[in-house]
């Protein structure tokens, strides 16, 4: 079983929809949770970063962490065609050692 | 930009030849990582480094070695390239402490024929 599970999609939504992307994990030592966006043939870029449980909002993006359920989510409001990309969740333990990624979810926003 | 440069950006090599990929950072960050990315597998950790001469294996380290003789450079070597090592390779850097986001380079596309 992988440490981090993420549905690869693709997820196809109409422009303006609310998008929900999710990851589950098995390692209770994970403390830091990140979401990356990756456009085709580019390196991943950091979208959101949260520490421990709770919510964090940045513009149209909201990240949620539920450590009791070992479940994290990224919500995108008012989705745009420019949001079409692969979204990767990532997480690590306390001391910045291994950074483990999910497989990535392909998102397509149709205009 | 996070001050990461990967070289080369593209390479085609023959089976059995040695290949070295370079990751160079200007941020003086402690942690450096090498990942490979393949369809359906996401980013898989090959090796990482937590300081000069301090390295450890990731989940897919077989067939790869690394070296870090200076803070700014992290080298990934394929001793004898195989077709299964055709992939896109990403380097990432990460500081220690509260600010633990990782920043990625633009990737190296390696084809082994």
Coordinates of C-alpha atoms in Angstrom, one line a residue:
Chain A
X1 CA 0.0 0.0 0.0
X2 CA 1.3 3.5 -0.9
X3 CA 1.9 6.0 1.9
X4 CA -0.2 8.6 0.0
X5 CA -3.2 7.7 -2.2
X6 CA -4.6 10.2 -4.8
X7 CA -7.1 9.5 -7.5
X8 CA -5.4 10.2 -10.8
X9 CA -8.6 11.3 -12.6
X10 CA -8.9 12.9 -15.0
X11 CA -11.5 15.1 -13.4
X12 CA -13.4 17.2 -16.0
X13 CA -15.6 20.2 -14.8
X14 CA -17.3 23.2 -16.5
X15 CA -15.9 26.6 -16.0
X16 CA -17.1 28.2 -12.7
X17 CA -17.5 24.9 -10.9
X18 CA -16.2 24.2 -7.4
X19 CA -13.5 21.6 -7.6
X20 CA -12.6 19.2 -4.8
X21 CA -9.3 17.3 -4.9
X22 CA -8.4 14.8 -2.2
X23 CA -5.6 12.6 -0.8
X24 CA -5.5 10.0 2.0
X25 CA -2.4 8.9 3.8
X26 CA -1.3 6.2 6.2
X27 CA 1.7 7.7 8.1
X28 CA 0.5 9.4 11.2
X29 CA 3.9 11.2 11.5
X30 CA 3.1 13.5 8.6
X31 CA 2.8 17.1 9.9
X32 CA 3.3 19.2 6.8
X33 CA 0.9 19.1 3.9
X34 CA 1.3 20.7 0.5
X35 CA -0.5 21.1 -2.8
X36 CA 1.4 21.6 -6.0
X37 CA 0.2 22.4 -9.4
X38 CA 2.0 21.2 -12.5
X39 CA 1.4 22.3 -16.0
X40 CA 2.4 20.1 -18.9
X41 CA 6.2 19.8 -19.4
X42 CA 6.9 22.1 -16.4
X43 CA 8.1 21.5 -12.8
X44 CA 5.6 21.4 -9.9
X45 CA 4.9 24.8 -8.3
X46 CA 3.7 25.2 -4.8
X47 CA 0.1 26.3 -4.3
X48 CA -0.7 25.8 -0.7
X49 CA 1.1 24.8 2.4
X50 CA -0.4 23.9 5.8
X51 CA 0.9 22.6 9.1
X52 CA -1.0 20.1 11.1
X53 CA -4.8 20.1 11.0
X54 CA -7.1 23.0 10.0
X55 CA -8.0 25.1 7.0
X56 CA -6.1 27.6 5.0
X57 CA -7.5 30.0 2.3
X58 CA -5.7 31.8 -0.4
X59 CA -7.9 33.5 -3.0
X60 CA -9.9 30.9 -4.8
X61 CA -8.0 28.0 -3.1
X62 CA -8.8 26.4 0.2
X63 CA -6.7 23.6 1.8
X64 CA -8.1 21.4 4.5
X65 CA -6.3 18.9 6.7
X66 CA -8.1 16.3 8.9
X67 CA -5.3 14.4 10.7
X68 CA -7.8 12.3 12.6
X69 CA -9.0 10.9 9.3
X70 CA -5.7 11.1 7.6
X71 CA -7.4 13.1 4.8
X72 CA -6.5 16.3 3.0
X73 CA -8.4 18.3 0.5
X74 CA -7.9 21.2 -1.9
X75 CA -11.0 23.2 -3.0
X76 CA -10.9 25.5 -6.1
X77 CA -13.8 28.0 -6.3
X78 CA -14.9 29.6 -9.6
X79 CA -12.6 27.3 -11.6
X80 CA -11.1 28.6 -14.8
X81 CA -9.7 27.0 -17.9
X82 CA -6.2 28.2 -16.7
X83 CA -6.6 25.9 -13.7
X84 CA -6.4 22.9 -16.0
X85 CA -3.3 21.1 -14.8
X86 CA -2.1 18.1 -12.6
X87 CA -2.5 18.7 -8.9
X88 CA -0.2 16.8 -6.6
X89 CA -0.5 16.5 -2.8
X90 CA 2.7 16.1 -0.8
X91 CA 3.5 15.6 2.9
X92 CA 6.4 15.1 5.3
X93 CA 7.2 14.6 8.9
X94 CA 8.6 16.9 11.5
X95 CA 12.2 17.4 10.5
X96 CA 12.0 18.1 6.8
X97 CA 13.2 14.8 5.7
X98 CA 11.4 12.7 3.1
X99 CA 8.8 14.5 1.1
X100 CA 6.2 12.0 -0.2
X101 CA 3.9 12.7 -3.1
X102 CA 0.6 11.4 -4.3
X103 CA 0.2 10.3 -7.9
X104 CA -1.4 13.5 -9.0
X105 CA -4.9 14.3 -10.2
X106 CA -5.4 15.6 -13.8
X107 CA -8.0 18.4 -13.8
X108 CA -9.6 19.8 -16.9
X109 CA -11.8 22.9 -16.8
X110 CA -13.9 23.3 -19.9
X111 CA -15.0 26.7 -21.1
Chain B
X1 CA 12.4 31.4 -9.5
X2 CA 13.6 29.4 -6.5
X3 CA 17.2 29.5 -7.7
X4 CA 17.4 25.9 -9.0
X5 CA 19.0 24.9 -12.2
X6 CA 19.0 21.4 -13.7
X7 CA 21.3 20.3 -16.4
X8 CA 21.0 19.0 -19.0
X9 CA 17.3 19.7 -19.7
X10 CA 17.1 17.0 -22.3
X11 CA 19.3 14.0 -23.0
X12 CA 19.2 10.9 -25.2
X13 CA 21.6 8.2 -24.3
X14 CA 22.3 4.5 -25.2
X15 CA 21.6 1.5 -22.9
X16 CA 24.6 0.7 -20.8
X17 CA 26.2 4.1 -20.8
X18 CA 26.7 6.2 -17.6
X19 CA 24.7 9.4 -17.2
X20 CA 25.1 12.2 -14.7
X21 CA 22.4 14.8 -14.1
X22 CA 23.2 17.9 -12.1
X23 CA 21.1 20.0 -9.8
X24 CA 22.5 23.4 -8.8
X25 CA 21.0 25.8 -6.2
X26 CA 21.8 29.3 -5.2
X27 CA 19.6 29.3 -2.0
X28 CA 22.0 27.5 0.4
X29 CA 19.1 25.2 1.4
X30 CA 20.0 22.1 3.4
X31 CA 17.8 19.5 1.8
X32 CA 18.0 18.5 -1.8
X33 CA 15.9 15.7 -3.6
X34 CA 15.9 13.8 -6.8
X35 CA 12.6 12.5 -8.1
X36 CA 11.5 10.8 -11.2
X37 CA 8.1 11.3 -12.7
X38 CA 6.3 8.7 -14.8
X39 CA 2.7 8.4 -16.0
X40 CA 0.5 6.9 -13.4
X41 CA 3.2 7.0 -10.7
X42 CA 3.5 10.7 -9.9
X43 CA 6.7 11.8 -8.3
X44 CA 8.8 9.0 -6.8
X45 CA 11.8 9.8 -4.6
X46 CA 15.1 8.4 -5.8
X47 CA 17.6 9.8 -3.3
X48 CA 17.8 12.8 -1.0
X49 CA 20.5 14.8 0.8
X50 CA 20.3 16.5 4.2
X51 CA 23.7 18.1 4.0
X52 CA 27.1 17.9 2.4
X53 CA 28.1 14.2 2.1
X54 CA 24.9 13.2 3.8
X55 CA 22.5 11.3 1.6
X56 CA 19.8 8.6 1.9
X57 CA 17.8 6.4 -0.4
X58 CA 14.3 6.9 -1.5
X59 CA 11.7 4.4 -2.7
X60 CA 13.2 3.8 -6.2
X61 CA 17.0 4.1 -5.6
X62 CA 18.1 0.9 -7.4
X63 CA 20.4 1.7 -10.3
X64 CA 21.0 5.3 -9.1
X65 CA 23.7 6.9 -7.0
X66 CA 24.1 10.4 -5.8
X67 CA 26.8 12.7 -4.5
X68 CA 26.9 16.0 -2.7
X69 CA 30.3 17.5 -2.2
X70 CA 29.1 21.1 -2.0
X71 CA 26.0 22.6 -0.6
X72 CA 24.9 23.9 -3.9
X73 CA 25.3 20.8 -6.1
X74 CA 23.5 17.5 -6.0
X75 CA 24.5 15.0 -8.7
X76 CA 22.4 12.0 -9.8
X77 CA 24.3 9.2 -11.6
X78 CA 22.9 6.3 -13.6
X79 CA 25.9 3.9 -13.6
X80 CA 24.6 1.9 -16.6
X81 CA 21.5 3.4 -18.1
X82 CA 18.5 1.1 -18.9
X83 CA 15.3 1.7 -20.9
X84 CA 13.3 1.6 -17.6
X85 CA 15.1 4.7 -16.5
X86 CA 13.6 6.7 -19.4
X87 CA 11.7 9.4 -17.4
X88 CA 11.5 13.0 -16.4
X89 CA 13.8 13.8 -13.5
X90 CA 13.1 16.6 -11.1
X91 CA 15.4 18.1 -8.5
X92 CA 13.9 19.9 -5.4
X93 CA 15.3 21.9 -2.6
X94 CA 14.0 22.6 0.8
X95 CA 15.2 24.6 3.8
X96 CA 15.1 23.3 7.3
X97 CA 12.9 24.8 10.0
X98 CA 9.3 26.1 9.9
X99 CA 9.4 27.1 6.3
X100 CA 9.4 23.6 4.8
X101 CA 8.0 24.0 1.4
X102 CA 9.9 22.3 -1.4
X103 CA 10.8 24.1 -4.6
X104 CA 11.4 22.3 -7.9
X105 CA 13.6 22.7 -10.9
X106 CA 12.2 22.5 -14.4
X107 CA 13.1 18.9 -15.0
X108 CA 15.4 16.8 -17.2
X109 CA 13.9 14.7 -19.8
X110 CA 16.0 11.5 -20.2
X111 CA 15.5 9.0 -22.9
X112 CA 17.5 5.7 -22.9
X113 CA 17.5 4.0 -26.3

